[in-house]
mmCIF file of C-alpha atoms in Angstrom:
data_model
loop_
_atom_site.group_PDB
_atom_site.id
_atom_site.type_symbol
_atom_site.label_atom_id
_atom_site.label_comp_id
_atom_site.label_asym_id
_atom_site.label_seq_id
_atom_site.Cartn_x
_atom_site.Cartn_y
_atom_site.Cartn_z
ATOM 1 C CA UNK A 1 -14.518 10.401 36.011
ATOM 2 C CA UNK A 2 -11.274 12.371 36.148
ATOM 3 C CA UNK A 3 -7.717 11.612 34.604
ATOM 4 C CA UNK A 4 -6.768 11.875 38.220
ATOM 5 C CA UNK A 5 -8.656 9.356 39.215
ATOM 6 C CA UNK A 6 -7.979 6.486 36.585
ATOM 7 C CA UNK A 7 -6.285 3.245 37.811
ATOM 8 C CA UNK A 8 -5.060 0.080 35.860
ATOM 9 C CA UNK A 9 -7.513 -3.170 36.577
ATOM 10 C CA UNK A 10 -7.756 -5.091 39.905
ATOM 11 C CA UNK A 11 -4.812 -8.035 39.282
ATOM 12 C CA UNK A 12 -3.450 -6.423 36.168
ATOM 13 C CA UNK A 13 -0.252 -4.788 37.802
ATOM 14 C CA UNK A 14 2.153 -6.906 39.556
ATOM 15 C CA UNK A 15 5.216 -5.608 41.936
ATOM 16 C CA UNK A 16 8.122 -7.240 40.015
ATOM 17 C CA UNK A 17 10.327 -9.950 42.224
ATOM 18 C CA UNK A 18 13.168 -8.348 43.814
ATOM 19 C CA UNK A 19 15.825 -11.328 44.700
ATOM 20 C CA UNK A 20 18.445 -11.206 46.522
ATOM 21 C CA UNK A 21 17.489 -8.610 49.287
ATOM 22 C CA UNK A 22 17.515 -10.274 52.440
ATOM 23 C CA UNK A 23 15.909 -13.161 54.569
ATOM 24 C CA UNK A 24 13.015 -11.166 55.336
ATOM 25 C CA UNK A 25 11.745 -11.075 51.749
ATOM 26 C CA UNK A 26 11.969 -14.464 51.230
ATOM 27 C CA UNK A 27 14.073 -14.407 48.143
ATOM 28 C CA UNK A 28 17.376 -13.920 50.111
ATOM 29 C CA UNK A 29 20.236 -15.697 49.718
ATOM 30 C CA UNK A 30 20.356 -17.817 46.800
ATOM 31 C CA UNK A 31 17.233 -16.133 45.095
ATOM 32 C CA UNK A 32 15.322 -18.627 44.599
ATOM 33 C CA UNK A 33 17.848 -21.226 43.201
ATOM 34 C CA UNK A 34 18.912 -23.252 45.396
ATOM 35 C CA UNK A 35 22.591 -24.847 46.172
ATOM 36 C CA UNK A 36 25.130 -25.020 43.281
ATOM 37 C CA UNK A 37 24.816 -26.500 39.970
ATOM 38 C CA UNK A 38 24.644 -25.422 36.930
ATOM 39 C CA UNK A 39 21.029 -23.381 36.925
ATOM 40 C CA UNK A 40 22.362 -21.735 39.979
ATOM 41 C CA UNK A 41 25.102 -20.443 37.803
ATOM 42 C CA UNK A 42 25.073 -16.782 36.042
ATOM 43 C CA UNK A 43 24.384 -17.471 32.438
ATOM 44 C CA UNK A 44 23.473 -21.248 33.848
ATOM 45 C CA UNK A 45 20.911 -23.980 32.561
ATOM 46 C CA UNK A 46 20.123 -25.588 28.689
ATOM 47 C CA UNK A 47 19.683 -23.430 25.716
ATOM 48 C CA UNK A 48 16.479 -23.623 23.794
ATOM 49 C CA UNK A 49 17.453 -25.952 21.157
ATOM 50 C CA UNK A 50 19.386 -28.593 23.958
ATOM 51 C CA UNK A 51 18.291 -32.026 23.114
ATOM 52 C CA UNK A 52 19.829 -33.948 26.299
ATOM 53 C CA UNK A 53 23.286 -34.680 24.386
ATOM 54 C CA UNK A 54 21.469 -36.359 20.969
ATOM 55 C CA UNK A 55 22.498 -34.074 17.922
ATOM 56 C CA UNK A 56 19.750 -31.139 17.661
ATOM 57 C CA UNK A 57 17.521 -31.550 14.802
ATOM 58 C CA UNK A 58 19.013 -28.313 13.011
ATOM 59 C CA UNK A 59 21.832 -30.094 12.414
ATOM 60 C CA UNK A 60 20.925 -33.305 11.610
ATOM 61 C CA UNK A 61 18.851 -32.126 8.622
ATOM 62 C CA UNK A 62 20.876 -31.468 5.382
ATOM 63 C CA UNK A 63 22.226 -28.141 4.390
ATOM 64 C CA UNK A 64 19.923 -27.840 0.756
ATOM 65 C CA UNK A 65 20.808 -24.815 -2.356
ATOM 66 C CA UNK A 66 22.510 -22.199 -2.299
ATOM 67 C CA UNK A 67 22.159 -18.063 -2.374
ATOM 68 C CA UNK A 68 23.016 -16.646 -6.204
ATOM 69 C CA UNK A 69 24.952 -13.505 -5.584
ATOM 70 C CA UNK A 70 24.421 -12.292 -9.173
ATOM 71 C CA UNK A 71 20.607 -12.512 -8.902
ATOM 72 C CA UNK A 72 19.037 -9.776 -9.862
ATOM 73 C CA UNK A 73 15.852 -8.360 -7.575
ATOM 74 C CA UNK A 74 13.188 -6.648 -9.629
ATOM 75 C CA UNK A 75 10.267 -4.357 -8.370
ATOM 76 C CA UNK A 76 7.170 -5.866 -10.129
ATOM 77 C CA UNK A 77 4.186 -3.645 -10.995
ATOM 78 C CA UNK A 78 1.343 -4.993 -13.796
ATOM 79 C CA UNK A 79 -0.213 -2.473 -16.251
ATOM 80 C CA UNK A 80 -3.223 -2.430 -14.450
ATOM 81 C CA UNK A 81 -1.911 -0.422 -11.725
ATOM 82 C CA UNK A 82 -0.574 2.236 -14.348
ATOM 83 C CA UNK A 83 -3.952 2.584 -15.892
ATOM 84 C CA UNK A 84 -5.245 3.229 -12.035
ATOM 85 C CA UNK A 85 -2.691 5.602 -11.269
ATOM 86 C CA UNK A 86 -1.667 7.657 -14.376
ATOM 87 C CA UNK A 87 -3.332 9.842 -16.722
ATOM 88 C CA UNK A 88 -2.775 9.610 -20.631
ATOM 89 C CA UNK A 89 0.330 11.391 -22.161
ATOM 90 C CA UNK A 90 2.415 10.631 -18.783
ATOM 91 C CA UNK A 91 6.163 9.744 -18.748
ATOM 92 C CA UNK A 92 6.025 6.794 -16.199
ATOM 93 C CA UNK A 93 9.877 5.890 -14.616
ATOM 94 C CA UNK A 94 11.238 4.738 -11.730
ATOM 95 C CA UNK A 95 11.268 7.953 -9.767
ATOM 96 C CA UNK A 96 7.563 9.022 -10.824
ATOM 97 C CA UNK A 97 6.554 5.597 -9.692
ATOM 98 C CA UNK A 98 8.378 5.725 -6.421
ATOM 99 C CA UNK A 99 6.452 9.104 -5.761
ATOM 100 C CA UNK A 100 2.885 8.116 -6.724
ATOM 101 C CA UNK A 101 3.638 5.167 -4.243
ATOM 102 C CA UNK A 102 2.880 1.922 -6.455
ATOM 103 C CA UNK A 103 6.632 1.363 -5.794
ATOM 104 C CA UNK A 104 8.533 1.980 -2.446
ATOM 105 C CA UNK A 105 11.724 0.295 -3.090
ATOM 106 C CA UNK A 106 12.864 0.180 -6.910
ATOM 107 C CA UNK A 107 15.940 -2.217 -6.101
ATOM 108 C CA UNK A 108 17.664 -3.110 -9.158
ATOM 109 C CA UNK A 109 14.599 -1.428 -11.219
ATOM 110 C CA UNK A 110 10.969 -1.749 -12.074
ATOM 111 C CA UNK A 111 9.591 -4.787 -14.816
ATOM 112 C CA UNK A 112 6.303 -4.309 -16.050
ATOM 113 C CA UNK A 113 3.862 -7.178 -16.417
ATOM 114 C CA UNK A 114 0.829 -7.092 -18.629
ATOM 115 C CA UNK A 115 -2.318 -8.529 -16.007
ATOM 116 C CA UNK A 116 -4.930 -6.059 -16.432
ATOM 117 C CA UNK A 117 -5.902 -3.699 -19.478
ATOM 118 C CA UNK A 118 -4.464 -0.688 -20.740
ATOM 119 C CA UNK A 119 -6.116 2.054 -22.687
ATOM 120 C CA UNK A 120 -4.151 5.091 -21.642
ATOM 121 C CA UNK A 121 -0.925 6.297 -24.016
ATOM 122 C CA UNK A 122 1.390 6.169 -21.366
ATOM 123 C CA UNK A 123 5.434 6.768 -22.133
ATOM 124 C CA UNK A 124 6.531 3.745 -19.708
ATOM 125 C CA UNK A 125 10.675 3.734 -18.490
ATOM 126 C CA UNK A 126 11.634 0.469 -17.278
ATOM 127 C CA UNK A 127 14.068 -2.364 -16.457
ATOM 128 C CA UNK A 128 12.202 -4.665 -18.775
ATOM 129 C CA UNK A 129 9.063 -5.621 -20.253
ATOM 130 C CA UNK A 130 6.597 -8.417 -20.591
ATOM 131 C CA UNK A 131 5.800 -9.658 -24.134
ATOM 132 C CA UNK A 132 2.316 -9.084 -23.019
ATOM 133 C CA UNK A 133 2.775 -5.694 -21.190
ATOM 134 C CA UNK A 134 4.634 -4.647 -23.831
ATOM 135 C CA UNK A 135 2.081 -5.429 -26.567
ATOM 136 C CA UNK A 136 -0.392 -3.796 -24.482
ATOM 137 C CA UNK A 137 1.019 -0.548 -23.940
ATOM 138 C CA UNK A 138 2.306 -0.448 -27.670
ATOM 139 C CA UNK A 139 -1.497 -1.169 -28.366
ATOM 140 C CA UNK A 140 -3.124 1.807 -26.383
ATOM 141 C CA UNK A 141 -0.752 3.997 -28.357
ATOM 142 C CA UNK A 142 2.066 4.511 -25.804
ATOM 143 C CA UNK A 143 5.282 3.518 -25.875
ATOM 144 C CA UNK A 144 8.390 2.002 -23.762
ATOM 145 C CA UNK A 145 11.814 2.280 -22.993
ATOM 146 C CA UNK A 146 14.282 -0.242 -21.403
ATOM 147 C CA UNK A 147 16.759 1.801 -19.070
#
């Protein structure tokens, strides 16, 4: 077998319809459409949500809440991960965590939750704190700071 010599599948290629180019192709013409009317019609026929004239379910249901535009988007890591990924005496921030990869986009910052253990003295930057990740971390003899 040579490169030269490959070919797609028997049935898996197919010449794509070419309208509109003659009588002798058997598209001519019309293409395919037929006389008038609205599918016959550039940018013609029903959209996908067309209901035949009854009021489309999208807009009979009821609009419901509403988007907070003060909200405030955290990254979320636990101090599991930071036991995983750091050794002891490290200064753990945003940017250090962005480059060991536990956190690819820091938004508004990085809160640290306390699921896992800790037994690492780790100096740990952050957004904000768990009671229990903050315990934990003050435990294994490290300590935090809210930025």
């Amino acid at each position: 077998m040579e490169l030269s010599t490959l070919k797609p599948a028997p049935g898996s290629k197919h010449a794509k319809k070419r309208l509109g180019r003659g009588p002798g192709s058997g598209h001519g013409k019309t293409s395919g459409k037929g006389h008038k009317g609205q599918n016959s019609r550039s940018g013609g026929g029903k959209g996908p949500y067309f209901e035949g004239g009854q009021t489309p379910l999208q807009r009979r249901m009821p609009k419901r809440g509403f988007t907070n535009i003060f909200k405030k988007e955290y990254a979320i890591l636990n101090v599991e991960a930071l036991e995983a990924k750091f050794d002891a005496g490290t200064t753990v921030d945003t940017e250090t965590l962005v480059l060991s990869g536990l956190v690819s986009n820091p938004l508004q910052g990085v809160r640290i939750l306390g699921r896992g253990d800790i037994t690492k003295a780790l100096h740990v930057k952050a957004r904000g704190f768990s009671e229990t990740a903050r315990e934990k971390i003050l435990a294994a003899g490290g300590s935090i700071e809210v930025i």
